[in-house]
Coordinates of C-alpha atoms and ligand atoms in Angstrom, one line a residue:
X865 CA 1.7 28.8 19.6
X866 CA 0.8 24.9 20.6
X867 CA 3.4 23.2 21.9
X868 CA 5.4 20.7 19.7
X869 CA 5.2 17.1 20.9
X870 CA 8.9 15.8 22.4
X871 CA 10.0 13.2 19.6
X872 CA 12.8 10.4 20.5
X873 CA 14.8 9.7 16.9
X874 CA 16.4 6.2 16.5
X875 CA 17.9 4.8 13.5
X876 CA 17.5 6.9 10.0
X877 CA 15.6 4.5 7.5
X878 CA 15.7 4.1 3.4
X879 CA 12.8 2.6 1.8
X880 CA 14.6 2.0 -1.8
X881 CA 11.9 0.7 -4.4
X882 CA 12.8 -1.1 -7.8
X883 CA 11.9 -2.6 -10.5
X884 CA 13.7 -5.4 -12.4
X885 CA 14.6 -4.4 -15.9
X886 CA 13.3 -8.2 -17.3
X887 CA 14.3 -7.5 -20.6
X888 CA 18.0 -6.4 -19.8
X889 CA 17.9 -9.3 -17.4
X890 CA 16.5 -11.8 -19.7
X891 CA 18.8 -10.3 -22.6
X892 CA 22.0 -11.3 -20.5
X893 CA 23.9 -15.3 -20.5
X894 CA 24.1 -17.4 -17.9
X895 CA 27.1 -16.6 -16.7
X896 CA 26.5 -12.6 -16.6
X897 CA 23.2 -13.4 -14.7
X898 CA 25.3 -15.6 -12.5
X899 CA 27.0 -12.5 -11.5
X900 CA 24.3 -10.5 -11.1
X901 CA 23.1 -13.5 -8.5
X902 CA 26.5 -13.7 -6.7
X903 CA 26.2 -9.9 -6.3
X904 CA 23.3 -10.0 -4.7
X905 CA 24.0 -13.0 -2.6
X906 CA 26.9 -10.9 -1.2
X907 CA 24.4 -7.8 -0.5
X908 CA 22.1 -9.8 1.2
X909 CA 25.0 -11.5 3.3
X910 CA 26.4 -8.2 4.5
X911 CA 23.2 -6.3 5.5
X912 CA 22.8 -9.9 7.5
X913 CA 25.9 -9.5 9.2
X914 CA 25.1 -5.5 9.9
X915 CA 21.7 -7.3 11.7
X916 CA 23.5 -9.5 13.0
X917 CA 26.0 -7.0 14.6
X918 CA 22.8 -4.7 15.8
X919 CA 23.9 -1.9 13.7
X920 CA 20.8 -1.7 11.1
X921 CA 18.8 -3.9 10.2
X922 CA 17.3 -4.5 6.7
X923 CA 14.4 -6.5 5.3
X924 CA 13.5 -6.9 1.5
X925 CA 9.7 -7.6 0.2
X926 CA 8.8 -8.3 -3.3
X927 CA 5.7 -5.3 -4.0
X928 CA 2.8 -6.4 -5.3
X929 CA 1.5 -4.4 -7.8
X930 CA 2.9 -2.2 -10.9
X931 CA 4.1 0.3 -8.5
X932 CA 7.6 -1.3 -7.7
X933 CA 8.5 -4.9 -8.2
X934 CA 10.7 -4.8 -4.9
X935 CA 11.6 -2.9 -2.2
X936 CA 15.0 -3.0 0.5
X937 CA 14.1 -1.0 4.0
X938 CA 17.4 -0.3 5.4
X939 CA 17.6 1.3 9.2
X940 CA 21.2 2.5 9.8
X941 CA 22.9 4.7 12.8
X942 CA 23.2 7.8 10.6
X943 CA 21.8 9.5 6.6
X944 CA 25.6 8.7 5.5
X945 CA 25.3 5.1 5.4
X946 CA 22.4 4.8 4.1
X947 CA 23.8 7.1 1.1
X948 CA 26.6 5.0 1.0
X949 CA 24.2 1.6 1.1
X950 CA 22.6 2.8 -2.3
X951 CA 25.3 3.9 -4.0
X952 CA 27.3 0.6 -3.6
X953 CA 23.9 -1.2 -4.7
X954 CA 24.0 1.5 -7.7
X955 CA 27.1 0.7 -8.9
X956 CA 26.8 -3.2 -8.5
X957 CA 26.5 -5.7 -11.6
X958 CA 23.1 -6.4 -9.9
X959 CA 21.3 -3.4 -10.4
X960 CA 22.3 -2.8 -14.1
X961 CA 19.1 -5.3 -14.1
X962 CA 16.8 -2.5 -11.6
X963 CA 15.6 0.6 -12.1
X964 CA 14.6 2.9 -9.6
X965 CA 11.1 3.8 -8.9
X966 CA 10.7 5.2 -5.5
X967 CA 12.7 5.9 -2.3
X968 CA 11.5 7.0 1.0
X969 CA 14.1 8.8 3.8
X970 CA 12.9 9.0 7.2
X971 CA 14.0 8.4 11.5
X972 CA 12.4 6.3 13.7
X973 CA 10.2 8.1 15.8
X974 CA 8.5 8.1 19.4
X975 CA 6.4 10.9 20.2
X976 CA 5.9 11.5 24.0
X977 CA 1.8 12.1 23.7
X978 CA 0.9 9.0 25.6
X979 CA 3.7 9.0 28.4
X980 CA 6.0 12.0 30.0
X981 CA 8.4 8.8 31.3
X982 CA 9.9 8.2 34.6
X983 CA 12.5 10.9 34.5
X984 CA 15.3 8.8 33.3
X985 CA 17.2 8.9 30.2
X986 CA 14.8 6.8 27.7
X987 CA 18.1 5.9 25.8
X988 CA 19.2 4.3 28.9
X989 CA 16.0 2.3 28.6
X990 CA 16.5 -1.4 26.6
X991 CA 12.6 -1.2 25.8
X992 CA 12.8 2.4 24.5
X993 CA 15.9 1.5 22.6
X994 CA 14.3 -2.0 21.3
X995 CA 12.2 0.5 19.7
X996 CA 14.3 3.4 18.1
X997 CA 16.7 1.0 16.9
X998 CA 14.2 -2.0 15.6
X999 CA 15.2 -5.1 14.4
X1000 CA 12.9 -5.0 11.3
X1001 CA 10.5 -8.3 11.4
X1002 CA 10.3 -10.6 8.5
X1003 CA 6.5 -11.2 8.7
X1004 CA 4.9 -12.5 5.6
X1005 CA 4.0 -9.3 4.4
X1006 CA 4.5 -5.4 4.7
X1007 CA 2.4 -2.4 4.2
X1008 CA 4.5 1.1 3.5
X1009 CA 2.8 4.3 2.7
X1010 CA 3.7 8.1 3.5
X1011 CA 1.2 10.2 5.7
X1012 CA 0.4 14.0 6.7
X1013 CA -1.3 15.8 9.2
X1014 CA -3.8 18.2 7.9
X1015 CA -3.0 21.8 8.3
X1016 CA -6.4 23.3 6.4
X1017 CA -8.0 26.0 8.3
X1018 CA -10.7 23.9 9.5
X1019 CA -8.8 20.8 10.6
X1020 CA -5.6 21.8 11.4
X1021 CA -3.8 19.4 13.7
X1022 CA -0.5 22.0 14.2
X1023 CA -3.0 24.5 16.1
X1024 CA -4.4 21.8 18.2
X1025 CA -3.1 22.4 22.1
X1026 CA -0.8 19.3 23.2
X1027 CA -3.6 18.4 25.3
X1028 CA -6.5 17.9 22.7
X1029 CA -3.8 16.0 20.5
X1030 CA -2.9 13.9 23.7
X1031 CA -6.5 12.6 23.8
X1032 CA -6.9 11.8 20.2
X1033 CA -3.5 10.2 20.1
X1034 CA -4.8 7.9 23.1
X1035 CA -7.7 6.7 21.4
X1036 CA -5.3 6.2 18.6
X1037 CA -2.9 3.9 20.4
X1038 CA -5.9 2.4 21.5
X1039 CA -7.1 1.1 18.4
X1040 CA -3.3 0.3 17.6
X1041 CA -3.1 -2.0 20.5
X1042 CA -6.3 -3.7 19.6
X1043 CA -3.7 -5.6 16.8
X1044 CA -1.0 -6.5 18.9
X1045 CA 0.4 -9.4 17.9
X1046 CA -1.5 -9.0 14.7
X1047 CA 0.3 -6.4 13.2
X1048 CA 4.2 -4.4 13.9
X1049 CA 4.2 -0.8 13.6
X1050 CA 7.4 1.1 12.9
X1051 CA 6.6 4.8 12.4
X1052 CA 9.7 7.0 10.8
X1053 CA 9.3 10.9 10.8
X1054 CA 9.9 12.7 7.8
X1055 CA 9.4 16.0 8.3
X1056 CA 12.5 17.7 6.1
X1057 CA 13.5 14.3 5.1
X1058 CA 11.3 13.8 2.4
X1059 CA 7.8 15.0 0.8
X1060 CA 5.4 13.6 3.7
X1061 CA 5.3 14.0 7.4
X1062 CA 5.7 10.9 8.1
X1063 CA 6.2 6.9 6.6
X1064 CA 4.0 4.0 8.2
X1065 CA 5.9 0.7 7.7
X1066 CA 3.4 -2.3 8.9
X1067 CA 4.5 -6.0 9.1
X1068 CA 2.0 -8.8 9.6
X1069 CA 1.8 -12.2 9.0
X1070 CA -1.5 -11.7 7.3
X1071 CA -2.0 -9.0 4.4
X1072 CA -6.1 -9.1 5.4
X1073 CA -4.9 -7.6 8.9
X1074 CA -3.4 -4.6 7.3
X1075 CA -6.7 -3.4 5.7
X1076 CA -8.5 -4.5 8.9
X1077 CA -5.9 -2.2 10.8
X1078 CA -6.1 0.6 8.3
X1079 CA -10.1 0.7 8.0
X1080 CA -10.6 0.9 11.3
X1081 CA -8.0 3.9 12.1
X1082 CA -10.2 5.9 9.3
X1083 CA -13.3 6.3 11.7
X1084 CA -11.0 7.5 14.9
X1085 CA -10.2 11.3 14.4
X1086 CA -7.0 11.2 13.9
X1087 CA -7.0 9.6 10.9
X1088 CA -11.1 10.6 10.0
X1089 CA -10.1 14.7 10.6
X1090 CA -6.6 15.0 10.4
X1091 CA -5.1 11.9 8.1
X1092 CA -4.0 12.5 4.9
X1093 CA -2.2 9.5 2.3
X1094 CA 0.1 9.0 0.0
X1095 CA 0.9 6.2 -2.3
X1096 CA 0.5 2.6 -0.6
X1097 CA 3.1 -0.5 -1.2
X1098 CA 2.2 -4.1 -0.3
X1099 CA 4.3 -6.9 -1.0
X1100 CA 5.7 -10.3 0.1
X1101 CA 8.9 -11.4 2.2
X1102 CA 11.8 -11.7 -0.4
X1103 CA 14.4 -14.3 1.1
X1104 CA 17.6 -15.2 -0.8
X1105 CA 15.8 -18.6 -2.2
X1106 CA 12.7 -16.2 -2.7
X1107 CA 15.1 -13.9 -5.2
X1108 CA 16.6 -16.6 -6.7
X1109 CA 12.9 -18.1 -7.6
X1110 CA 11.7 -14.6 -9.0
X1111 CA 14.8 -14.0 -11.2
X1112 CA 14.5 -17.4 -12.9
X1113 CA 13.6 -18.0 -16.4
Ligands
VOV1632 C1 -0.3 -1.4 14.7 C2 -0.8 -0.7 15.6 C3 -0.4 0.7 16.0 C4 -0.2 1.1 17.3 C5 -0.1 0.2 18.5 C6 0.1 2.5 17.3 C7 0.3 3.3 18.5 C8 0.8 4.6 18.4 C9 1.1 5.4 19.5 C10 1.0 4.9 21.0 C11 1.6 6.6 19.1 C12 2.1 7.8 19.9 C13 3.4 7.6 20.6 C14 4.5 7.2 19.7 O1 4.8 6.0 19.8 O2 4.9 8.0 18.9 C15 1.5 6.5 17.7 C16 2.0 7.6 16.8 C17 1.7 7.6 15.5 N1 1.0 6.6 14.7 FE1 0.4 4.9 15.4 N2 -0.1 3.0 16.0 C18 -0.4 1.9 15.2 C19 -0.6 2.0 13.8 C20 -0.6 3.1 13.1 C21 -1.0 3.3 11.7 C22 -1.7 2.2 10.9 C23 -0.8 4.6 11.3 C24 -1.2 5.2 10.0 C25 -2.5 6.0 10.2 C26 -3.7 5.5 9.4 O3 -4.8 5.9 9.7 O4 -3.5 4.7 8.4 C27 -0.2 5.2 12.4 C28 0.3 6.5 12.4 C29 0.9 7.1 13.5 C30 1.6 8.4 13.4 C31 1.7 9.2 12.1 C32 2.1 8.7 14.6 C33 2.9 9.9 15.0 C34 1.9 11.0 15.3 C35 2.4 12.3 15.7 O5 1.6 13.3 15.5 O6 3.5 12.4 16.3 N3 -0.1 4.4 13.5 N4 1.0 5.3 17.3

């Protein structure tokens, strides 16, 4: 049997996708839509103050597209409150206007194929924990889409020794690297959390650098022999001002 790699786990994340419900929304009065506003004004005030606290952190993009119309990515300390996140958004006046579409649970992953470590406790580790527990970035723009690796006879990664997948994974990271400061990885494992192995949530100031990114991973082998893809998301930053301009008629 090949050896599994060593994961660290961070904060469990939610990608919750809507829609708006226009005609519900544009059927209502001023003052029920005024609700519906103030609602959400208060949502958007306490997942600020759970950032703010560095307890979760939450960001909400507009999706381009007919897939969704937005989406919230919540990261909390455990599956519990992320339940409890939706179903206090379910029950609001707010999303009587939404429908569901989508939803993504995953953890925050590291993988230990490009570094054994030092021999001390990575959670002791501010860097390491910077990372497990992200502050989600409010670039311009984010990328989301679900992933595999490919178990066909052939080209199957899970019989791969930890050392062939440790050189693959290197040339990976390389390529990664080549976007630093271009684009922010966060990379949540999924395996027995929800229908993919894993979720690939990319932030970037520049949409263009997210099919630059994504192209280029497609020749190296990881992604070439062993990548397989699910649905992709792309949308826009959605700020409080940002909402209140998409909701009005
Ligand atoms: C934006 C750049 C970027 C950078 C710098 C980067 C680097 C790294 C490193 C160093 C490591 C390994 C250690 C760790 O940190 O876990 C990873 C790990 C991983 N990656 Fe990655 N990746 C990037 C970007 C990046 C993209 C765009 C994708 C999607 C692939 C594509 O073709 O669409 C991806 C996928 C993954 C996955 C699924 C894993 C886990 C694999 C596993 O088998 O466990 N990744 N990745």
């Amino acid at each position: 049997m090949s050896e599994a790699a060593q994961t660290l786990d961070g904060w469990y994340a939610l990608h919750d996708f809507r829609s708006i419900d226009w005609a519900a929304w544009k059927a209502a009065d001023d003052e029920e839509r005024a609700v519906g506003l103030d609602d959400l004004r208060v949502f958007l005030q306490n997942w600020a103050d759970t950032e703010e606290a560095k307890t979760g952190s939450t960001a909400i993009y507009s999706i381009v597209g007919q897939k969704a119309d937005f989406v919230i990515v919540h990261l909390r300390e455990t599956l519990e409150e992320l339940n409890a996140l939706e179903t206090e958004f379910d029950k609001s006046t707010f999303a009587d206007y939404t429908a569901k579409k989508f939803s993504y649970v995953s953890v925050v992953e590291l993988s230990n194929y490009l570094g054994k470590g030092d021999g001390t406790d990575p959670h002791e580790k501010p860097e390491v924990m910077a990372r497990l527990q992200p502050i989600l970035p409010k670039t311009k723009h984010i990328c989301f889409y679900p992933m595999n690796k490919k178990r066909e006879l052939a080209d199957n990664w899970y019989m791969l020794s930890m050392e062939e997948r440790q050189t693959l994974m290197r040339s990976h990271g390389l390529i990664g690297r080549s976007y630093a400061g271009k684009v922010k990885q966060i990379i949540t494992g999924s395996a027995g959390l929800d229908d993919w192995e894993w979720g690939v949530t990319l932030f970037s100031d520049d949409a263009l650098q997210f099919k630059k990114l994504i192209y280029e991973m497609r020749f190296d082998e990881v992604s070439a022999r062993y990548g397989e893809f699910g649905t992709f998301y792309v949308g826009n930053l959605l700020t409080l001002e940002g909402f209140e301009q998409l909701l009005k008629l």
